[in-house]
Amino acid sequence: MNTKLFLSLALALPMFASCDGAVDAASKAGDSATAAAKGAMDKAGDMMGDLKNMDLSSLSMDAIKEKAGQLTSTMTEKLGSIKDVATAEKFKETFGGAADMLSNMKDKLGASLPGMDSLKSAVENLKSQFGADSKVMEVLKPMLEKLSNLFN
């Protein structure tokens, strides 16, 4: 009887070990995805730095539209890469002043900004993906409220 029990346990042990391996692999894949999203946010941060230092009064209307289009396009793309609280924090850090910047651009142009429909769709997708009461949405709520004001 003990031999059968020992043999059964010996045969089952590799199965449990492979489960641990799968969990480790999934965890590593999740960490890699988060790191990749953070890296992409860093590159977007460089663009934001350039825009923050930009004097709108020295730009033509066409140049403002172009910059606004670049910003809304980048934000739309990066909103889609938010997967967890860490990437939401990185998005908030990178694009913290973007809503105010877009508001200033909209005021200067006196019209809607290019790419706002796509940005609005990305915000709505994010809200439906995580739910209003999630930690991710808690991190992004003030920024998303400012963006929502631009959509109206």
Coordinates of C-alpha atoms in Angstrom, one line a residue:
M1 CA 0.0 0.0 0.0
N2 CA 2.8 2.5 0.9
T3 CA 4.6 1.6 -2.3
K4 CA 1.5 2.5 -4.4
L5 CA 1.1 5.8 -2.5
F6 CA 4.7 6.6 -3.0
L7 CA 4.6 5.7 -6.7
S8 CA 1.5 7.8 -7.2
L9 CA 3.1 10.8 -5.5
A10 CA 6.3 10.3 -7.5
L11 CA 4.4 10.3 -10.7
A12 CA 2.4 13.4 -9.8
L13 CA 5.3 15.5 -8.7
P14 CA 6.5 16.5 -12.2
M15 CA 2.9 17.6 -13.0
F16 CA 3.0 20.0 -10.0
A17 CA 6.4 21.2 -11.0
S18 CA 5.2 22.0 -14.5
C19 CA 2.3 24.0 -13.0
D20 CA 4.8 26.1 -11.0
G21 CA 6.8 26.6 -14.2
A22 CA 3.7 27.8 -16.1
V23 CA 2.9 30.2 -13.3
D24 CA 6.4 31.5 -13.3
A25 CA 6.4 31.9 -17.1
A26 CA 3.1 33.8 -17.0
S27 CA 4.4 36.0 -14.2
K28 CA 7.5 36.8 -16.2
A29 CA 5.5 37.5 -19.3
G30 CA 3.3 39.9 -17.4
D31 CA 6.4 41.6 -16.0
S32 CA 7.9 41.9 -19.5
A33 CA 4.7 43.5 -20.8
T34 CA 4.6 46.0 -18.0
A35 CA 8.3 46.9 -18.6
A36 CA 7.6 47.3 -22.3
A37 CA 4.7 49.6 -21.7
K38 CA 6.8 51.7 -19.2
G39 CA 9.5 52.0 -21.8
A40 CA 7.1 53.2 -24.4
M41 CA 5.8 55.7 -21.9
D42 CA 9.3 57.0 -21.4
K43 CA 9.7 57.7 -25.1
A44 CA 6.3 59.5 -25.0
G45 CA 7.6 61.5 -22.1
D46 CA 10.3 63.0 -24.3
M47 CA 7.7 64.3 -26.6
M48 CA 5.7 65.7 -23.7
G49 CA 8.8 67.5 -22.5
D50 CA 9.1 69.2 -25.8
L51 CA 5.5 70.2 -25.9
K52 CA 5.5 71.6 -22.3
N53 CA 8.3 74.0 -23.3
M54 CA 6.5 75.1 -26.5
D55 CA 5.1 78.7 -26.7
L56 CA 1.7 78.4 -28.4
S57 CA 1.7 82.1 -29.2
S58 CA 4.7 81.7 -31.5
L59 CA 3.0 78.9 -33.5
S60 CA 0.7 79.1 -36.5
M61 CA -2.7 77.6 -36.3
D62 CA -1.6 74.8 -38.6
A63 CA 1.4 74.0 -36.3
I64 CA -0.8 73.9 -33.2
K65 CA -3.2 71.5 -35.0
E66 CA -0.3 69.3 -36.0
K67 CA 1.1 69.3 -32.4
A68 CA -2.4 68.6 -31.0
G69 CA -2.8 65.7 -33.5
Q70 CA 0.5 64.2 -32.4
L71 CA -0.4 64.5 -28.8
T72 CA -3.9 63.0 -29.1
S73 CA -2.5 60.2 -31.3
T74 CA 0.3 59.4 -28.8
M75 CA -2.1 59.5 -25.8
T76 CA -4.6 57.3 -27.6
E77 CA -1.9 54.7 -28.3
K78 CA -0.5 54.8 -24.8
L79 CA -4.0 54.6 -23.1
G80 CA -4.3 51.2 -25.0
S81 CA -1.1 50.0 -23.4
I82 CA -2.3 50.4 -19.8
K83 CA -2.5 47.0 -18.3
D84 CA -2.2 47.6 -14.5
V85 CA -1.7 50.2 -11.8
A86 CA 2.0 50.5 -12.6
T87 CA 1.4 51.4 -16.2
A88 CA -1.4 53.7 -15.2
E89 CA 0.9 55.5 -12.8
K90 CA 3.5 55.8 -15.6
F91 CA 0.9 57.2 -18.0
K92 CA -0.2 59.7 -15.4
E93 CA 3.4 60.7 -14.8
T94 CA 4.1 61.0 -18.5
F95 CA 0.9 62.8 -19.6
G96 CA 0.1 64.7 -16.4
G97 CA -0.1 68.1 -18.0
A98 CA -1.5 66.9 -21.4
A99 CA -5.2 67.7 -20.6
D100 CA -4.3 71.3 -19.7
M101 CA -2.1 71.5 -22.8
L102 CA -4.8 70.3 -25.0
S103 CA -7.3 72.7 -23.4
N104 CA -4.9 75.6 -24.2
M105 CA -4.6 74.4 -27.8
K106 CA -8.3 74.1 -28.1
D107 CA -8.8 77.7 -26.7
K108 CA -6.1 79.0 -29.1
L109 CA -7.7 77.3 -32.1
G110 CA -11.3 78.0 -31.2
A111 CA -12.3 74.6 -32.6
S112 CA -12.1 70.9 -31.8
L113 CA -8.8 69.3 -31.9
P114 CA -7.7 66.6 -34.3
G115 CA -7.8 63.1 -33.0
M116 CA -10.3 63.8 -30.2
D117 CA -12.7 61.2 -31.3
S118 CA -10.1 58.5 -31.2
L119 CA -8.9 59.7 -27.8
K120 CA -12.5 59.7 -26.5
S121 CA -12.9 56.1 -27.7
A122 CA -9.7 55.1 -26.0
V123 CA -10.8 56.6 -22.7
E124 CA -14.2 54.9 -23.0
N125 CA -12.5 51.5 -23.7
L126 CA -10.2 52.0 -20.7
K127 CA -13.2 52.7 -18.5
S128 CA -15.1 49.6 -19.7
Q129 CA -11.9 47.4 -19.4
F130 CA -11.2 48.3 -15.8
G131 CA -14.4 49.5 -14.4
A132 CA -15.1 52.8 -12.6
D133 CA -14.1 51.5 -9.2
S134 CA -10.8 49.9 -10.1
K135 CA -7.4 51.0 -8.8
V136 CA -6.3 51.8 -12.3
M137 CA -9.2 54.2 -12.8
E138 CA -8.6 55.7 -9.3
V139 CA -5.1 56.6 -10.5
L140 CA -6.3 58.1 -13.8
K141 CA -9.6 59.7 -12.7
P142 CA -8.6 63.3 -12.3
M143 CA -6.8 63.3 -15.7
L144 CA -9.6 61.5 -17.5
E145 CA -12.2 64.0 -16.1
K146 CA -10.2 66.8 -17.6
L147 CA -10.0 65.0 -20.9
S148 CA -13.8 64.3 -20.8
N149 CA -14.4 68.1 -20.5
L150 CA -12.5 68.5 -23.8
F151 CA -14.8 66.0 -25.5
N152 CA -17.9 68.1 -25.0

